[in-house]
Coordinates of C-alpha atoms in Angstrom, one line a residue:
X1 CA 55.9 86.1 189.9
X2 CA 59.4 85.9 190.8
X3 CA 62.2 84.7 188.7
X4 CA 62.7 81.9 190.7
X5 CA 59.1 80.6 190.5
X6 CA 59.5 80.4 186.5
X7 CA 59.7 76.8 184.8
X8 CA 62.4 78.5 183.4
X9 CA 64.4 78.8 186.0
X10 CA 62.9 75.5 187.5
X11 CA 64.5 73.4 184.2
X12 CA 67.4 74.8 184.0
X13 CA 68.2 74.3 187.5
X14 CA 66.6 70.4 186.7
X15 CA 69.7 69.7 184.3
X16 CA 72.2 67.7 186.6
X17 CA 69.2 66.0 187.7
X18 CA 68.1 65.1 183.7
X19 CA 71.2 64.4 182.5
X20 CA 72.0 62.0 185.6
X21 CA 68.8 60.1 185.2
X22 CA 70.0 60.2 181.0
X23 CA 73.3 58.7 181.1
X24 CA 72.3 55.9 184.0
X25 CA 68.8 54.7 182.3
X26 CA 69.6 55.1 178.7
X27 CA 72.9 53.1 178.7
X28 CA 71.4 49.8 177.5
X29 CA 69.3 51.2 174.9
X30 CA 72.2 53.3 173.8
X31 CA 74.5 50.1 173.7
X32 CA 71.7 48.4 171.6
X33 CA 72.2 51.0 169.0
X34 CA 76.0 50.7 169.0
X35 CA 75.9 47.2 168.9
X36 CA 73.4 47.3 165.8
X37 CA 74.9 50.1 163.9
X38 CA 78.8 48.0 164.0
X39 CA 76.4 44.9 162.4
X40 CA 74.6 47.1 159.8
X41 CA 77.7 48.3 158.9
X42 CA 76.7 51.8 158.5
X43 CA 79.2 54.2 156.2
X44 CA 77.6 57.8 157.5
X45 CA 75.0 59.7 159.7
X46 CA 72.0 62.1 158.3
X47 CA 70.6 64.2 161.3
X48 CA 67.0 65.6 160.8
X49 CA 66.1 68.4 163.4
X50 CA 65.0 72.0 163.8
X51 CA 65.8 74.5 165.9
X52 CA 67.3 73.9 169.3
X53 CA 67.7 70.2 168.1
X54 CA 69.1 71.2 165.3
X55 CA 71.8 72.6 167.1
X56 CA 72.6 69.5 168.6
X57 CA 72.7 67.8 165.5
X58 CA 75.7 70.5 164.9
X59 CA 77.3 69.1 168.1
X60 CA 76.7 65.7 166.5
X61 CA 78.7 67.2 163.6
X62 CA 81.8 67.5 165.1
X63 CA 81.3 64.2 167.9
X64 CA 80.9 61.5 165.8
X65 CA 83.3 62.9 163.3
X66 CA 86.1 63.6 165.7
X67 CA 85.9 60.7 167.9
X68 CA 84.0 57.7 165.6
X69 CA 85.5 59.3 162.0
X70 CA 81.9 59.3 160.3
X71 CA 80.9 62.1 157.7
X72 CA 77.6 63.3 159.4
X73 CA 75.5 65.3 157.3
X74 CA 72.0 67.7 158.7
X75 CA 69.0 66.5 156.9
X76 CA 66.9 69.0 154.5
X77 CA 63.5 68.1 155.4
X78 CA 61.7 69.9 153.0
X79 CA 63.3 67.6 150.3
X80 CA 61.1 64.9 152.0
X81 CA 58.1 66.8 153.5
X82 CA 57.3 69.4 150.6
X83 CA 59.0 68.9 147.0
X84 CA 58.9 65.0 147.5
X85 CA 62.6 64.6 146.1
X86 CA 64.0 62.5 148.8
X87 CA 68.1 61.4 148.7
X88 CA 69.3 58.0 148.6
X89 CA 70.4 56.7 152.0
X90 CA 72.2 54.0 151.0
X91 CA 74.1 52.8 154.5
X92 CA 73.0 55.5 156.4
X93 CA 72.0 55.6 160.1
X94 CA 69.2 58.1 160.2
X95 CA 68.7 60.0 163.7
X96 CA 65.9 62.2 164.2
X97 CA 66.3 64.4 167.0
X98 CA 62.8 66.5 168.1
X99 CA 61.9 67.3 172.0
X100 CA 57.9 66.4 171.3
X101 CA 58.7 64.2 168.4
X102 CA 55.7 65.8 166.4
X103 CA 56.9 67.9 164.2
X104 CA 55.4 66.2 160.4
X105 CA 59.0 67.1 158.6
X106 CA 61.3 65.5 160.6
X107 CA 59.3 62.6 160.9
X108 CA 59.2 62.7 157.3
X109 CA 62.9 62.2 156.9
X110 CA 62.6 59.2 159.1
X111 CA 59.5 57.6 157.1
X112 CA 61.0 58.0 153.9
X113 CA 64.7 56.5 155.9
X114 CA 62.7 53.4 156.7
X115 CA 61.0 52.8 153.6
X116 CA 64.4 52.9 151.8
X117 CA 65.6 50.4 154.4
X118 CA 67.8 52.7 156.0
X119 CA 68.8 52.3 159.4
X120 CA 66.7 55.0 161.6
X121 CA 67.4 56.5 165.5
X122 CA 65.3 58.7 167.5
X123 CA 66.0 61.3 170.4
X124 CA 63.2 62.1 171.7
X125 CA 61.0 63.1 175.4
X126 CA 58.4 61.1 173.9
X127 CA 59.5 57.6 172.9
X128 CA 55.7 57.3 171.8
X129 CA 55.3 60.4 169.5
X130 CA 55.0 60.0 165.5
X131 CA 59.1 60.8 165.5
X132 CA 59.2 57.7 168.0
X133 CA 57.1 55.4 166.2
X134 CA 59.2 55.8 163.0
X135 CA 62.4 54.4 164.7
X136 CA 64.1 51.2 164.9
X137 CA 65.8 52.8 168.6
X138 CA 64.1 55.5 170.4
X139 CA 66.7 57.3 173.2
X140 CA 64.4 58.6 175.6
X141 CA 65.6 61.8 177.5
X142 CA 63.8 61.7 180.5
X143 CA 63.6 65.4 180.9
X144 CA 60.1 65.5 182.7
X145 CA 57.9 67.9 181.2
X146 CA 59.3 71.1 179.9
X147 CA 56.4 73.7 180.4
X148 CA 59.1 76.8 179.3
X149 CA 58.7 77.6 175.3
X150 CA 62.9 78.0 175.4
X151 CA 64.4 74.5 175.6
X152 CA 66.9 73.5 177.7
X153 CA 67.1 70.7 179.8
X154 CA 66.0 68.6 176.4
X155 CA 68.8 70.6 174.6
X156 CA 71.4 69.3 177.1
X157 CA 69.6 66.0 177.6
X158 CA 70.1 65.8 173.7
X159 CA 73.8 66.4 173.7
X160 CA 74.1 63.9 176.8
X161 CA 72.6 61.1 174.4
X162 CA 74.5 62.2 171.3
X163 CA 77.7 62.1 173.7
X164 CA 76.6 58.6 175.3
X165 CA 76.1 56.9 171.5
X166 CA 79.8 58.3 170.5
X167 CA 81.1 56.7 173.9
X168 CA 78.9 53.5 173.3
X169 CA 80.6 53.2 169.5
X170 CA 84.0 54.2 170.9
X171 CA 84.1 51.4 173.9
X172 CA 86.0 54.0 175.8
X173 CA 85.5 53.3 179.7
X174 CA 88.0 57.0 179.8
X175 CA 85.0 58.7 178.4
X176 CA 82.3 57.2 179.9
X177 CA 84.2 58.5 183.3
X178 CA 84.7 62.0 182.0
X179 CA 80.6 61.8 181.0
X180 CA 79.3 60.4 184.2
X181 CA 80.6 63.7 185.9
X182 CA 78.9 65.8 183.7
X183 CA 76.3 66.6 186.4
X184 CA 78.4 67.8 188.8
X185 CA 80.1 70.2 186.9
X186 CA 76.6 71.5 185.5
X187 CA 76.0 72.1 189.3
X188 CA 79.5 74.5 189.6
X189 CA 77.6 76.5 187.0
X190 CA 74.2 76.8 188.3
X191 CA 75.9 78.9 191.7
X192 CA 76.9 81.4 189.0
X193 CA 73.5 82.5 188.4
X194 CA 73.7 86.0 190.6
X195 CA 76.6 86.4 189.4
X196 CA 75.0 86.2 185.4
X197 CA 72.1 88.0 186.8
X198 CA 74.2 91.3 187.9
X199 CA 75.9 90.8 184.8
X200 CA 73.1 91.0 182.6
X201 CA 72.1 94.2 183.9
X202 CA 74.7 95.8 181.9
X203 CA 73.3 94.5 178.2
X204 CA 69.7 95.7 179.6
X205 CA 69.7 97.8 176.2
X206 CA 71.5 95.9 173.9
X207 CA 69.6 95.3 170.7
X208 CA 72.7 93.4 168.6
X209 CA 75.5 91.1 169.4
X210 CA 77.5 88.7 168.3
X211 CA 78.1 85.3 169.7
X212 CA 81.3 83.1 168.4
X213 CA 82.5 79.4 168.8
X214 CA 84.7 77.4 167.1
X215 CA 84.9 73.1 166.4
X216 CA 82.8 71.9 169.5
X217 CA 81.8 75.3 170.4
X218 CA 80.1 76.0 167.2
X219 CA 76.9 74.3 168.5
X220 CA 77.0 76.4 171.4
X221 CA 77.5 79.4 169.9
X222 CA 74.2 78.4 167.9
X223 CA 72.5 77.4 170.7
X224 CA 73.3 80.7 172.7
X225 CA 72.0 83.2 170.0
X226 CA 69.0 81.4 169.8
X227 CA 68.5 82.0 173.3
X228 CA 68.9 85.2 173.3
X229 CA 66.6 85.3 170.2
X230 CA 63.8 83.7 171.7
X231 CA 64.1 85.3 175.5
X232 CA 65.3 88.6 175.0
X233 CA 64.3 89.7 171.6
X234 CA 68.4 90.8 170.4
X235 CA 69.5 90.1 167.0
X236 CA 72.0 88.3 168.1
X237 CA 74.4 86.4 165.2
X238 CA 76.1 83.3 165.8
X239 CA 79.3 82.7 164.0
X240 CA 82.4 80.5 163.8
X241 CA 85.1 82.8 164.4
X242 CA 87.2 81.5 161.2
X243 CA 84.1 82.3 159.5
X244 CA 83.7 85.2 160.7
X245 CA 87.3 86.2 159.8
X246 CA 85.4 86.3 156.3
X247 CA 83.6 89.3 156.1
X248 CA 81.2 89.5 159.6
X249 CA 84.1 90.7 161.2
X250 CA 83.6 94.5 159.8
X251 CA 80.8 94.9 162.0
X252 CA 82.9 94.9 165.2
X253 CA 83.1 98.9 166.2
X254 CA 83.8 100.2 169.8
X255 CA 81.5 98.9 172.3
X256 CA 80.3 96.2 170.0
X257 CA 79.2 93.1 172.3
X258 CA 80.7 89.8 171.4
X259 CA 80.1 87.0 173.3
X260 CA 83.1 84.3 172.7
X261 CA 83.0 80.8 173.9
X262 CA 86.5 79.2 174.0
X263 CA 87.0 76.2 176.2
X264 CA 90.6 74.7 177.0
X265 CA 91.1 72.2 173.8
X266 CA 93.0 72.3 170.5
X267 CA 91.5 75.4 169.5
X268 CA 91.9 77.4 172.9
X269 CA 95.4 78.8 171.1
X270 CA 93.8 80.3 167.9
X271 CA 90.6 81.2 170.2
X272 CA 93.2 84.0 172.3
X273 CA 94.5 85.0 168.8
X274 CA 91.1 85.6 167.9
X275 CA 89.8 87.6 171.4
X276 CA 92.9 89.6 170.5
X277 CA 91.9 90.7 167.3
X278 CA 88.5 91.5 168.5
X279 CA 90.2 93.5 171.3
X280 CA 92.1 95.1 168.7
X281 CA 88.8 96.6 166.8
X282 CA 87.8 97.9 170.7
X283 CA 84.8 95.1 170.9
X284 CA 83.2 95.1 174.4
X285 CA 83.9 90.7 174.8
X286 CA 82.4 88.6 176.9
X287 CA 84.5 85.6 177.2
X288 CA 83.1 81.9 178.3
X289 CA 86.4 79.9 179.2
X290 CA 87.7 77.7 181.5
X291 CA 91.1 79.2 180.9
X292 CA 92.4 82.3 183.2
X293 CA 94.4 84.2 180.2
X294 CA 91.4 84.1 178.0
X295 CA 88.9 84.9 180.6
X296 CA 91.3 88.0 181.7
X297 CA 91.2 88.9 177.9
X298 CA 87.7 90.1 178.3
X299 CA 86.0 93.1 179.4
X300 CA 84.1 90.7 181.6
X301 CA 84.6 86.6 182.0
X302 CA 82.3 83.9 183.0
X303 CA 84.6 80.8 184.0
X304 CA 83.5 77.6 182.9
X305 CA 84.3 74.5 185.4
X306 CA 87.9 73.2 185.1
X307 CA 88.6 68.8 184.1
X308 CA 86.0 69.1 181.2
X309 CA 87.1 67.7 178.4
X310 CA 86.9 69.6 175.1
X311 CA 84.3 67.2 173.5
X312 CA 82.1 67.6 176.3
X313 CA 82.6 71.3 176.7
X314 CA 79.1 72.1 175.1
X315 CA 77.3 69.9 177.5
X316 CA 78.5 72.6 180.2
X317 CA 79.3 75.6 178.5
X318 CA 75.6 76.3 177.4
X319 CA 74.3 76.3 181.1
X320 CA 75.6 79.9 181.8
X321 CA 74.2 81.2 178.5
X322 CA 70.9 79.9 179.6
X323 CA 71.0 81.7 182.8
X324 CA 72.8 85.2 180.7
X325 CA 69.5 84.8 178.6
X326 CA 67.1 84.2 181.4
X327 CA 68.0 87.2 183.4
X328 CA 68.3 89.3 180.9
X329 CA 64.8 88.5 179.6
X330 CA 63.9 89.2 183.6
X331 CA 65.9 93.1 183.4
X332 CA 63.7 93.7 180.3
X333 CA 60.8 92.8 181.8
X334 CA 59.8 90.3 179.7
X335 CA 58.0 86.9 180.7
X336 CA 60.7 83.8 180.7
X337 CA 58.3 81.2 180.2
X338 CA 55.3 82.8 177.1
X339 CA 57.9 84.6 174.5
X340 CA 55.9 86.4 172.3
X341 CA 54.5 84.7 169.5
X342 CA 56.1 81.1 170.0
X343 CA 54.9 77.9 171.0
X344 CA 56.5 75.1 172.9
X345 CA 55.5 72.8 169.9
X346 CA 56.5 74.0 166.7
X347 CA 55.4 71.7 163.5
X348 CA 56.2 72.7 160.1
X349 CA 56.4 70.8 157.1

């Protein structure tokens, strides 16, 4: 089987199409939710997801913070699911964020969130699945079926509804422009995939890496390594670079790969400071940027679309991560769509 016949390759390539279908059917739901959580009056946000989901409840993090100014905290499910200790909610919303919507902890943070009288949200493929059923409002992501084990149309159609409900809270008509062209940029990205693909062939033995983000990149960053993880079998460490100014950086040594994510933003200065330090310690860098200086600062530089706005940076800057993963998953040989010893539904309590 070719490449090209993988779901893999098939959903990724489905993402304009997904988040498109997203941001036009979803609006009313999503300003039902914006309307309800002004007239709850709700003081602060508790995410509950796991894995890929869980890094978009990091974007979540940093998008309702920045932009709405609430504290937004990521659940610990096995408070609720195993030592039966749960948190007060208080006036908390209460989003559970899950692809299948099956997984019993995360819908146990939700159960417990409704019989406190908390406000509760769901982003889900399947409005219908236990995570569903717990919810007040259920944002559908119309992804289609995702038949690879790796997410990521659902991952992007996740941070597409996180990035709608911040817009929706906002009133912003600015932002809801900058979101509807989301898709086309994704489609800039997808024509880099030779280009990725000959790219990869170089990292065909890599067994380590590093992969850095900072603010809004921090999810992606996440999000990335965990790709690279599931695909391609690389201990690959995901860091935010002030963090890893704290100690991690004494594992850069020549040739060291480190993959740095640094769109144009408030951060893009300290980002090139950064890049230079790594250059410094003779790290091998792949840099992800829409800006030329940083991308030149690189051994190699994948260039992100240009007119995306900072917040809405990981919505894009994931997609050519996906396709680094996939092909280098396809130089190793190994199967894109079965990793070894995963499942596409994962439920743990």
């Amino acid at each position: 089987m070719s490449l090209e016949q993988s779901h893999l390759y098939r959903e990724i390539h489905e993402q304009p199409a997904v988040l498109k279908a997203l941001i036009e059917r979803e609006r009313p739901v999503i300003k039902r939710l914006a309307s309800a959580i002004r007239a709850r009056e709700v003081e602060y946000i508790v995410i509950a997801a796991r894995g890929t989901s869980d890094n978009a409840g990091r974007y979540a993090q940093y998008l309702f913070g920045a932009i709405n100014q609430f504290m937004v905290a990521l659940a610990t499910p096995s408070l609720y699911s195993i030592y039966q200790s749960p948190p007060r909610f208080g006036k908390a919303l209460v989003i559970g964020i899950s692809q299948s919507g099956k997984s019993p902890d995360i819908v146990s943070v939700l159960a417990e969130a409704r019989r406190q009288g908390a406000m509760t949200a769901a982003i889900t493929n399947f409005p219908d699945s236990d995570l569903g059923r717990q919810a007040e409002h259920v944002i559908t992501l119309h992804a289609g079926e995702e038949r690879s084990i790796a997410a990521t149309k659902t991952y992007t159609a996740s941070l597409a509804a996180i990035a709608a409900l911040s817009t929706e809270l906002k009133d912003d008509e600015q932002m809801r422009h900058a979101l509807r062209a989301v898709p086309d940029k994704l489609d800039e990205l997808l024509a880099l995939s030779p280009q990725i693909g000959v790219l990869a062939e170089r990292y065909r033995y890599m067994r380590d890496c590093v992969v850095l983000g900072r603010g809004f990149s921090y999810a992606t960053a996440f999000e990335f390594a965990l790709k690279m993880k599931e695909l391609t079998y690389t201990i690959a460490e995901s860091y935010s670079s002030a963090d890893f100014m704290h100690g991690p950086l004494a594992l850069i040594e020549h040739g060291f790969p480190a993959f740095v994510i640094a769109p144009s933003g408030v951060l893009l200065p300290e980002m090139k400071q950064f890049v230079q330090t790594l250059q410094q310690r003779e790290a091998e860098i792949v840099a992800i940027s829409d800006d030329a200086d940083t991308l030149a600062l690189g051994r190699t530089g994948i260039p992100l679309p240009a007119g995306v706005p900072e917040w809405l940076s990981p919505l894009t800057a994931i997609v050519p991560c996906q396709l680094f993963a996939m092909h280098l998953a396809a130089v190793r040989d190994f199967d894109p769509d079965h990793p070894r010893g995963l499942r596409k539904v994962t439920e743990t309590r």
